Coordinates of C-alpha atoms and ligand atoms in Angstrom, one line a residue:
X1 CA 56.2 -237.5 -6.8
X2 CA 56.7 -241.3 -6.0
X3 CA 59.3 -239.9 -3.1
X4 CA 56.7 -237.8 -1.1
X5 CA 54.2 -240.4 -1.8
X6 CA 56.2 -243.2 -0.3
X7 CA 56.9 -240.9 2.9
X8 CA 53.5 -240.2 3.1
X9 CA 52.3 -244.1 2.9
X10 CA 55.2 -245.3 5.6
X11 CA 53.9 -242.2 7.8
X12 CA 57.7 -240.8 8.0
X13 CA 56.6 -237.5 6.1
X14 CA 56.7 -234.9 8.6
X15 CA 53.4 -232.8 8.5
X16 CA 52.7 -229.3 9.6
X17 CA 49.3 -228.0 10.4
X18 CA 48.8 -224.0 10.5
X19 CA 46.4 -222.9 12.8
X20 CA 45.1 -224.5 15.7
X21 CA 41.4 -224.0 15.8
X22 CA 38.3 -225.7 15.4
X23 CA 39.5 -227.0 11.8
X24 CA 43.5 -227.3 12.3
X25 CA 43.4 -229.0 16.6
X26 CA 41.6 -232.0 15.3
X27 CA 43.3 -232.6 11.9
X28 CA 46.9 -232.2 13.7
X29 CA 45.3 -235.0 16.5
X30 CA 43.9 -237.4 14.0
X31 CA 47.4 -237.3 12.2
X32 CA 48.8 -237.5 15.5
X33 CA 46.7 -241.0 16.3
X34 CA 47.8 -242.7 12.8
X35 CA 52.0 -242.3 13.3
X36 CA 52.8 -239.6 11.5
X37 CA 54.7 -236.8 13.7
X38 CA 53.4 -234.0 13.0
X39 CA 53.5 -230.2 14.4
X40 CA 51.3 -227.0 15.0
X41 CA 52.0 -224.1 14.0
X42 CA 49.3 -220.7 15.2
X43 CA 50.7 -217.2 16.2
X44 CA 48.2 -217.8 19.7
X45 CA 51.0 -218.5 22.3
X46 CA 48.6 -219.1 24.6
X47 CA 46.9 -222.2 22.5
X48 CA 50.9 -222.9 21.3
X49 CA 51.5 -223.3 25.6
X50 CA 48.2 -225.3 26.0
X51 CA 48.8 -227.8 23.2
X52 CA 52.5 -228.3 24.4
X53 CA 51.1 -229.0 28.0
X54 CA 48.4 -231.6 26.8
X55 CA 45.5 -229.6 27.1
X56 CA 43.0 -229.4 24.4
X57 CA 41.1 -226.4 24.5
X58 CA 38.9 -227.6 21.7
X59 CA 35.7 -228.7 23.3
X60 CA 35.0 -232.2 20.5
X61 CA 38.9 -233.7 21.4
X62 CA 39.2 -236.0 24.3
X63 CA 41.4 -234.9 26.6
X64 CA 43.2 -238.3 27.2
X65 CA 44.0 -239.0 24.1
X66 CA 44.7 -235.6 23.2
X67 CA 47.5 -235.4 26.6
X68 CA 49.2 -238.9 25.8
X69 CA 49.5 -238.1 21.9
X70 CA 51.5 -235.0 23.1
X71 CA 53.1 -237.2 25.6
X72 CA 54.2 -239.7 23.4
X73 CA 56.1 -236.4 21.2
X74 CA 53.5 -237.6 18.3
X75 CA 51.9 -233.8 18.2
X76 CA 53.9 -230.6 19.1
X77 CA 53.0 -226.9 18.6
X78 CA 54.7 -223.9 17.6
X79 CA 54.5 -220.2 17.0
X80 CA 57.6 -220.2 15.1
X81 CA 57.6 -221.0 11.5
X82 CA 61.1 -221.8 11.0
X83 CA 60.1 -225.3 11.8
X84 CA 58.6 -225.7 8.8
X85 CA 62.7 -226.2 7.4
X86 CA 62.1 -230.0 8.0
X87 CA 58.5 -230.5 7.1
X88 CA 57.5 -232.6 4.1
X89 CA 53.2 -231.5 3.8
X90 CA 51.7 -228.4 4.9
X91 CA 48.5 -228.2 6.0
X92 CA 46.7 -224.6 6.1
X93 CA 43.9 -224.1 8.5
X94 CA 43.9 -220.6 9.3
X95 CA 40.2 -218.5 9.6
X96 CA 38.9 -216.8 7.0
X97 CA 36.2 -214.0 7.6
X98 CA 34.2 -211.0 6.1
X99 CA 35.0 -207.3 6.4
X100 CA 32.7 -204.9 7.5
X101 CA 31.1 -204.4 3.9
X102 CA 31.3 -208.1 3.7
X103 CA 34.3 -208.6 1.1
X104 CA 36.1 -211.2 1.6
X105 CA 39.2 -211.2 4.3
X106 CA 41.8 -213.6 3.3
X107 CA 44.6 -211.5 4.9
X108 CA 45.4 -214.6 7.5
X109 CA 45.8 -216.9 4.6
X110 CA 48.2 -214.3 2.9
X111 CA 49.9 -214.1 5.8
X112 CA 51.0 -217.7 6.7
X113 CA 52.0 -218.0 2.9
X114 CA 54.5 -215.4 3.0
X115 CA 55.6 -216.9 5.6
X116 CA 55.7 -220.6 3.8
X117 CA 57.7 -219.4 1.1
X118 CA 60.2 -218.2 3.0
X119 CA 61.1 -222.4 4.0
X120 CA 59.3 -224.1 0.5
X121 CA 61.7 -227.1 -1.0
X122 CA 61.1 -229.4 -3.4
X123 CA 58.7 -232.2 -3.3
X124 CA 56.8 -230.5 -0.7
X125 CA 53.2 -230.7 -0.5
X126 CA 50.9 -227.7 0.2
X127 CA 47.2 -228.3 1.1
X128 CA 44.8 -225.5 1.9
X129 CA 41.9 -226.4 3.4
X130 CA 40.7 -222.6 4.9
X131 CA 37.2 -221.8 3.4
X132 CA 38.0 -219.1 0.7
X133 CA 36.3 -218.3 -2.7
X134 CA 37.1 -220.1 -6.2
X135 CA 40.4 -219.1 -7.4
X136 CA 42.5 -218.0 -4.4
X137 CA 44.9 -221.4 -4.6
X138 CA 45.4 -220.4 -8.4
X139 CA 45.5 -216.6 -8.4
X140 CA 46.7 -215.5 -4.9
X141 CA 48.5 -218.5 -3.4
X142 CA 50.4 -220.1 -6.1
X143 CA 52.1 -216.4 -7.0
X144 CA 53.0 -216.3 -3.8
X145 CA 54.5 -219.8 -3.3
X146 CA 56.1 -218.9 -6.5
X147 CA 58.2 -216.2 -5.6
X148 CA 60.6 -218.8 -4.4
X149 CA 61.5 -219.6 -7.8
X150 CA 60.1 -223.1 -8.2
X151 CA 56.9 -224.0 -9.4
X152 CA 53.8 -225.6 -8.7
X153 CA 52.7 -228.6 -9.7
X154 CA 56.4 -229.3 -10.8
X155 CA 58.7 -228.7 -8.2
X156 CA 56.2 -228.4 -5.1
X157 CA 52.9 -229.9 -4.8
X158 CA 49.9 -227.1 -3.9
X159 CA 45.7 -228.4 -3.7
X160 CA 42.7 -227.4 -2.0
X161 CA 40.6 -229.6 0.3
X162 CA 37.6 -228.2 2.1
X163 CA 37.3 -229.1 5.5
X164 CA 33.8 -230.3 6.0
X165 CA 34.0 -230.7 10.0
X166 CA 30.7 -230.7 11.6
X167 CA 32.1 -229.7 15.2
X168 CA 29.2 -231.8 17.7
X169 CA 28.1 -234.3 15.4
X170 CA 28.8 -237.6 17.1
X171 CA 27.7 -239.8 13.5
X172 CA 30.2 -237.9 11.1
X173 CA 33.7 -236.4 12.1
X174 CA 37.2 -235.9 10.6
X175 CA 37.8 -239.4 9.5
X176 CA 34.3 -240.5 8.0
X177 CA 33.6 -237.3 6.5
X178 CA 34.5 -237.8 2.8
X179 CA 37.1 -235.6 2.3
X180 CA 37.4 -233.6 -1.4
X181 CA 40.5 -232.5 -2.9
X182 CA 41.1 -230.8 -5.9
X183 CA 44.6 -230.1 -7.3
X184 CA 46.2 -227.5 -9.3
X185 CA 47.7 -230.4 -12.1
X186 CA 46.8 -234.0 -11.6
X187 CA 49.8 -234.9 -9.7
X188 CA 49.2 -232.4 -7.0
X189 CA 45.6 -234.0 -6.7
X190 CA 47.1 -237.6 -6.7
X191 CA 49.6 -236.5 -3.8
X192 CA 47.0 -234.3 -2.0
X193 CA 45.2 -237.8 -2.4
X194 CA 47.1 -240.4 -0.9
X195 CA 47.9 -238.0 2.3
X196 CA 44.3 -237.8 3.4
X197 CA 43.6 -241.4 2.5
X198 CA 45.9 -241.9 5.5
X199 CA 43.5 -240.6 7.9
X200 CA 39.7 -240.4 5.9
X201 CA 37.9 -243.4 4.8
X202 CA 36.7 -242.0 1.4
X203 CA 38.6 -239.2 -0.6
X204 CA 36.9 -237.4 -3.7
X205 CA 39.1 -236.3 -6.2
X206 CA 37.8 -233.0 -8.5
X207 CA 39.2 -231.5 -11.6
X208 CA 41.0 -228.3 -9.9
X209 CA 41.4 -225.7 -6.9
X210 CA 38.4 -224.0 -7.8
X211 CA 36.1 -227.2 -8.1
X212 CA 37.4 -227.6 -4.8
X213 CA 36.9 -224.4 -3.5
X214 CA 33.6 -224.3 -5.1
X215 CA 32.4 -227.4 -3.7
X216 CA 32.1 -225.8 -0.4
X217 CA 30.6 -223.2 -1.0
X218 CA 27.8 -224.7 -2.6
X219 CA 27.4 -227.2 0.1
X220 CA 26.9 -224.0 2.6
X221 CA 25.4 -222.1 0.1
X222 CA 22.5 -224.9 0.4
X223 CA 22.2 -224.9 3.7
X224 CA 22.1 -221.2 4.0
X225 CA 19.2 -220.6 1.5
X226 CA 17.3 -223.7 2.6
X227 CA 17.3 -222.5 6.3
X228 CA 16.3 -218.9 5.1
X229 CA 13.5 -221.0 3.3
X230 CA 12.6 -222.5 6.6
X231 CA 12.9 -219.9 8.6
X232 CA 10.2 -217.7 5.8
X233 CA 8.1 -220.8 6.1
X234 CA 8.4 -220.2 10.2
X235 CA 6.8 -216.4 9.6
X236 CA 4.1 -217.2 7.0
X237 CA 2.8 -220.1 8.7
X238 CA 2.6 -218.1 11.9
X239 CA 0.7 -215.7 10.0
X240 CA -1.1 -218.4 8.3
X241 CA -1.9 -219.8 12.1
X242 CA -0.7 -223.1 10.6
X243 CA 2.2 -225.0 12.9
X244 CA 5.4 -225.1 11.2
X245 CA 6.8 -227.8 12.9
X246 CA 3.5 -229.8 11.7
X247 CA 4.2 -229.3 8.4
X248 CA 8.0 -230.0 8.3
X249 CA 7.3 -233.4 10.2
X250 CA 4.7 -234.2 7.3
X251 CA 6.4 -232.8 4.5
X252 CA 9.5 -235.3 5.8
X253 CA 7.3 -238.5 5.1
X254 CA 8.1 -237.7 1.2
X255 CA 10.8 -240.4 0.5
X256 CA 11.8 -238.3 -2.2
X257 CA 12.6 -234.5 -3.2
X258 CA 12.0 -232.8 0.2
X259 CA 15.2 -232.6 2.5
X260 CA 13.7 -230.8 6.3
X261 CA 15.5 -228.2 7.1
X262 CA 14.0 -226.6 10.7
X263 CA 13.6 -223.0 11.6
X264 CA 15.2 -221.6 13.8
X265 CA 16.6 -217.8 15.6
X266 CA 19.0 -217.4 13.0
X267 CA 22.1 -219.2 11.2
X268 CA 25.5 -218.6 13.2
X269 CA 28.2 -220.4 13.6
X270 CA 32.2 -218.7 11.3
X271 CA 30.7 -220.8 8.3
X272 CA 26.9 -220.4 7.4
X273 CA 26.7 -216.9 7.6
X274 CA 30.2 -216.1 6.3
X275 CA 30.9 -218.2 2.9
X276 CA 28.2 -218.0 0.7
X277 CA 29.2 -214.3 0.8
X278 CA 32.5 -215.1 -0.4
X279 CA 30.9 -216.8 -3.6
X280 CA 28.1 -213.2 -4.0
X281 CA 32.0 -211.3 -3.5
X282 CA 33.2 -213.2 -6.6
X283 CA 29.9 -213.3 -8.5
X284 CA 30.1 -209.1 -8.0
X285 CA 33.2 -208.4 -9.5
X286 CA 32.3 -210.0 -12.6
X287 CA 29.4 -207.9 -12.8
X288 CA 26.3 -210.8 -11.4
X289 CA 24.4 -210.2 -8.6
X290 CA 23.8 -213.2 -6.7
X291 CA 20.2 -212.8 -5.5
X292 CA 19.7 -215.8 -3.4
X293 CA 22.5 -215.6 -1.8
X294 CA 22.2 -212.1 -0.3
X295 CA 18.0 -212.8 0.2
X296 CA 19.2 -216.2 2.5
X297 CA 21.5 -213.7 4.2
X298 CA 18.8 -210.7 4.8
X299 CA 16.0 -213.1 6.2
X300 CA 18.6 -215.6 8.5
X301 CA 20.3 -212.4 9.8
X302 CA 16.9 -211.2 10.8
X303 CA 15.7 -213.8 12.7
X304 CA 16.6 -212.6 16.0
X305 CA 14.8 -209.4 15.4
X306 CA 11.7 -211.1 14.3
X307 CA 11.7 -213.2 17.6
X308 CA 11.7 -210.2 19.5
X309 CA 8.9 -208.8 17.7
X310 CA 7.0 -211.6 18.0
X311 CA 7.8 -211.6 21.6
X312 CA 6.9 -207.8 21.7
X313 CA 3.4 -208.6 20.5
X314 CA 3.5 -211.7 22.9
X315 CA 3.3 -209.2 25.4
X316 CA 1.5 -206.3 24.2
X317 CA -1.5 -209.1 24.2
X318 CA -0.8 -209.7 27.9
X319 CA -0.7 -205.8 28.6
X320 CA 2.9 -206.2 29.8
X321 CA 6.2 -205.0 27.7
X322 CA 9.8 -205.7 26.9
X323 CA 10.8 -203.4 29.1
X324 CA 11.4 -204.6 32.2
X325 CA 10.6 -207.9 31.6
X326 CA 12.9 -210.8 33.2
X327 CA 14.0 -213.5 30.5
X328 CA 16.3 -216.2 30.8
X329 CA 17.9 -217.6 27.6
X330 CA 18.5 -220.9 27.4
X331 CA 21.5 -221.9 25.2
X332 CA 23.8 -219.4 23.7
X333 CA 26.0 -221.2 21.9
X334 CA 25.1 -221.4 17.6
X335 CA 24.0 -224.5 17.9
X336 CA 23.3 -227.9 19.8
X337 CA 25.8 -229.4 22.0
X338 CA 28.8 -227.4 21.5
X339 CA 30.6 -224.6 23.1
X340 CA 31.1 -222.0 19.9
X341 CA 29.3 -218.9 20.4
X342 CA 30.3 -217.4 16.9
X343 CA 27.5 -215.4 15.5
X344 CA 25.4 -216.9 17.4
X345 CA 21.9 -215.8 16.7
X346 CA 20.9 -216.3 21.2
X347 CA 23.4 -213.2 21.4
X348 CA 21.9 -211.1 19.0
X349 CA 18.3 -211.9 20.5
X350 CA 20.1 -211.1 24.2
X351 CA 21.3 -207.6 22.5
X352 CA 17.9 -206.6 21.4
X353 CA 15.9 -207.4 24.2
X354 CA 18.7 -205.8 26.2
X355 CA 18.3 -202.4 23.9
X356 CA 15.0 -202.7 24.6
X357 CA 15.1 -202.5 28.3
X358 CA 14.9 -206.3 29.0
X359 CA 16.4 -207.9 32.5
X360 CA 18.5 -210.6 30.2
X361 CA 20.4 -213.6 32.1
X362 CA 21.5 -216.7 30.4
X363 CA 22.2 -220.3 31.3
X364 CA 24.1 -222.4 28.6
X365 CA 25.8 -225.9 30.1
X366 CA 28.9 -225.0 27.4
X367 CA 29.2 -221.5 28.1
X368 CA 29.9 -220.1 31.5
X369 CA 31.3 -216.8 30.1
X370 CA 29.9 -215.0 27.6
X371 CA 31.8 -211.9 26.6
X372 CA 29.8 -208.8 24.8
X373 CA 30.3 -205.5 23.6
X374 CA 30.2 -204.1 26.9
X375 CA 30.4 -206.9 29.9
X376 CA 31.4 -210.2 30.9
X377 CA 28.2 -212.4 31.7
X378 CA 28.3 -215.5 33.6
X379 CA 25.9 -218.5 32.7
X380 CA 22.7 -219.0 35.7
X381 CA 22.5 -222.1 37.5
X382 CA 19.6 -223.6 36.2
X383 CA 17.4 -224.0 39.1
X384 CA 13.4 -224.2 39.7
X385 CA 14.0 -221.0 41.4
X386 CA 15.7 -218.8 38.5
X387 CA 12.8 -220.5 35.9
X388 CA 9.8 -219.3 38.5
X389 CA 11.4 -216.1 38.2
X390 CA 11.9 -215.3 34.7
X391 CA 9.1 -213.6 33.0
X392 CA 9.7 -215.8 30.0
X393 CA 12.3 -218.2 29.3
X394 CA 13.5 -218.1 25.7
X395 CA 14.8 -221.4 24.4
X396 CA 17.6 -220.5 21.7
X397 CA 19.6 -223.0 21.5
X398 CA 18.5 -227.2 22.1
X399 CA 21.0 -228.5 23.8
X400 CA 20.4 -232.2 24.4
X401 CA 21.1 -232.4 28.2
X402 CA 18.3 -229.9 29.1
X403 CA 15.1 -231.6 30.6
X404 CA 12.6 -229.7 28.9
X405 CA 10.0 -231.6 30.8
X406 CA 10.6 -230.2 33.7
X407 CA 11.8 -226.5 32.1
X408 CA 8.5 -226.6 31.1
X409 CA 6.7 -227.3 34.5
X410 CA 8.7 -224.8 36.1
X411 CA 8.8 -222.0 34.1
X412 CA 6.0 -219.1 33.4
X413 CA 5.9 -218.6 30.0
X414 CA 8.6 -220.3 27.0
X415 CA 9.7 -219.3 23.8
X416 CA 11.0 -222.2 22.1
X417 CA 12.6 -221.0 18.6
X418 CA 13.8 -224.9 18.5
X419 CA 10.6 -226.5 18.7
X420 CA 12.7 -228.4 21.7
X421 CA 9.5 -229.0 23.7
X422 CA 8.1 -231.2 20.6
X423 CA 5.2 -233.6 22.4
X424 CA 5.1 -231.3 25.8
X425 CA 1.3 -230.0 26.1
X426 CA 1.5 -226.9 27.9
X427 CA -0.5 -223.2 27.7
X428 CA 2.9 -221.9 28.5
X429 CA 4.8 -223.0 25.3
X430 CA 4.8 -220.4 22.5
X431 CA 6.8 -221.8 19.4
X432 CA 8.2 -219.8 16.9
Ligands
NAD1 N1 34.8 -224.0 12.5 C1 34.3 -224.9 11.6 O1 33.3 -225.6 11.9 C2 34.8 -224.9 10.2 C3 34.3 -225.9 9.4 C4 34.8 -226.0 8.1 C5 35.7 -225.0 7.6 N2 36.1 -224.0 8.4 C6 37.1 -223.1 7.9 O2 38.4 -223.4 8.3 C7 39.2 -222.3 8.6 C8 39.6 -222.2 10.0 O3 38.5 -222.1 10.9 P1 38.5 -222.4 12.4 O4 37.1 -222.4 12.8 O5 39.4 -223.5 12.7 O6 39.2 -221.0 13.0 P2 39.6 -220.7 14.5 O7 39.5 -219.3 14.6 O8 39.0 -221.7 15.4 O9 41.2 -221.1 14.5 C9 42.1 -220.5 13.6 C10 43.5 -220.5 14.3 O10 44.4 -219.9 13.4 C11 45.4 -219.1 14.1 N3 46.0 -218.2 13.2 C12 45.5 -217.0 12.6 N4 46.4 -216.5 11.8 C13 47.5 -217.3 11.8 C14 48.7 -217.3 11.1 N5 49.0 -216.3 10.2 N6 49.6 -218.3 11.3 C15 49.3 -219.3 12.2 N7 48.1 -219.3 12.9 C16 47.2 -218.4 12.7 C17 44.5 -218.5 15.2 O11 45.3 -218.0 16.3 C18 43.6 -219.6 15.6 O12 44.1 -220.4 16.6 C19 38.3 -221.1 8.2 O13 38.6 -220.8 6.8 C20 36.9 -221.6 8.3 O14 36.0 -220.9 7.5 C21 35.7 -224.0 9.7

């Protein structure tokens, strides 16, 4: 153990990190920035080419840093795993997702181990930081790792460590995030340890893989039942004819017991509405229904619907109907300030309205191309002209650089599912 530690602390342990998306791209750069050399490894050729050529394709990463770090031979990419022969820690960041029926699809995590054992020595350190539910690192990894004939937590080192990146959020990233790791004995904990205290101020050690693996899914758990909580709040208060945004902006003056969560079209993003159902997956087989988890998923995934019914009513009171109507969406991308359009609920409200016979054109800043079932659609520029002519202008997403001031004065009618025009008075504003 002291060996790998010692390579770790003098930054001469050479570190692989699989898969180059949102999760693996920054963690490979921020190891990258502190000395250690370190490649990528994803079966994308095209992000394998992009990396090698100093091009980040990962909207948060700055581009300069990102081009002289690759420069300077610190980061490198790959699509071939032999060059994990020389390679002292493993890092695993490749996606996790849901089936159709919602069970758990780990297959890409399967994958890349098969592929790990194949080159495992000893003294190597294997961290798995995918999102996956408790027991995977114990019951589906390990085996696997195994099959080489050495063992964890004796001859190779194997933890879990959620990544917790918040991809947007300019006060917390990578390296201030506290960072939890849990290993499968103490030493792989203590190992898994000392490599992230290279690069994250504060790491919290827990008692094993499936703390670990538990940890976040209770942390998006939370989130996803306390914005399904919201977002009921959002319906009964418009039934109640009480303003929601009111009472959240009250409620917040509590300096204790009351965190505000905000309403909203939906939750999207790969994380929200994907891992708590790996937890109500587990829960399932051993024979408990998780109710709150699957209730948070039924209400959040009907958001977007109950926009559009709320905008079919809108209507019907003006004599006038979805069909036919012109609307512009403003933002498409899951949430502020970024570029990801996974699940995002703005699609889902485009589809309906689109079903329904709307006229649907989008403007998102991030987002110039937006790819759906059937066509390629290219983002509006965002002129007085294109606002004057949309029916209604449906704000689904709050992106900061929008002037909602003047969105406002230009447009007919707004939707605002973000409460985004918060202190505009207008008769045009409808909020959700
Ligand atoms: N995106 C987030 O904000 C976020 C936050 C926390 C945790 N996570 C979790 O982190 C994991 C990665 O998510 P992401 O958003 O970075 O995914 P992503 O889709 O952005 O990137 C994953 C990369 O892995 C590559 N890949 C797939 N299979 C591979 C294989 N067998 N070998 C090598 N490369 C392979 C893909 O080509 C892709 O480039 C998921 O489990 C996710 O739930 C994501």
């Amino acid at each position: 153990m002291e060996k790998v530690i010692e390579f770790i602390k003098k930054k001469s342990a050479r570190v692989a990190v699989i898969g180059l998306g949102y999760v693996g791209l920054p963690l490979l750069v921020e190891l990258g920035k502190v000395g250690f050399e370190v490649v990528g490894i994803d079966i994308d050729k095209k992000r394998v080419d992009s990396i090698n050529r100093g091009e980040s394709y990962i909207f948060d990463i700055d581009s300069h840093e990102f081009g002289a770090l690759v420069k300077r031979g610190r980061i490198s990419a790959t699509a071939d795993y032999r060059i994990l022969r020389g390679i002292d820690v493993i890092c695993i960041c490749v996606p996790t997702s849901l089936s159709k029926t919602k069970d758990p699809d780990i297959s890409h995590i399967i994958e890349c181990c098969q592929e790990i054992v194949k080159y495992l020595k000893k003294g190597q350190l294997i961290l798995v930081e995918s999102t996956t539910y408790p027991g995977t690192t114990s019951e589906i990894i390990k085996p696997i790792l195994e099959q080489s004939g050495m063992a964890a937590g004796k001859d190779f080192y194997l933890a879990f460590s959620p990544e917790r990146i918040d991809p947007g959020n300019k006060a917390y990233y990578l390296t201030n995030t506290p960072r939890v790791v849990g290993g499968l004995t103490s030493n792989c904990t203590e190992v898994a340890r000392k490599f992230f205290e290279q690069i994250i101020e504060k790491v919290v050690p827990v008692s094993s893989t499936e703390s670990a693996e538990m940890v976040k899914l209770l942390e998006n758990t939370f989130r996803s039942i306390n914005i399904a909580l919201v977002n009921e709040v959002a319906i009964i208060c418009n039934k109640l004819k009480i303003d929601v945004w009111d009472v959240i902006e009250a409620a917040s003056t509590k300096p204790f017991g009351f965190t505000p969560f905000y309403p909203g079209p939906g939750s999207g993003g790969h994380c929200i509405p994907v891992d708590p159902h790996y937890l109500s997956w587990k829960l399932k087989k051993l024979n408990y229904h998780a109710r709150f988890i699957e209730l948070a998923g039924e209400i959040n995934s009907n958001m977007p619907s109950y926009i559009v019914n709320r905008l079919d009513e809108l209507l019907n009171e003006r004599g006038k109907s979805i069909n036919g109507f012109f609307f512009l969406i403003l933002g498409v991308a899951y949430k502020r300030d970024i570029n990801d359009t996974r699940k995002s609920p703005a699609i889902e409200i485009m589809r309906i309205l689109m079903q329904k016979g709307g006229r649907v054109l989008y403007n998102d800043p991030y987002v110039l191309f937006l790819k759906t079932n059937s066509e390629t659609l290219k983002s509006q520029a965002l002129t007085k002209g294109i606002l004057a002519r949309a029916d209604c202008v449906i704000i689904a997403t709050d992106h900061s650089v929008y002037d909602y001031k003047w969105i406002v004065e230009h447009s007919r009618l707004i939707f605002d599912t973000r409460n985004a025009t918060k202190g505009i008075v207008s008769n045009k504003i409808v909020k959700l």
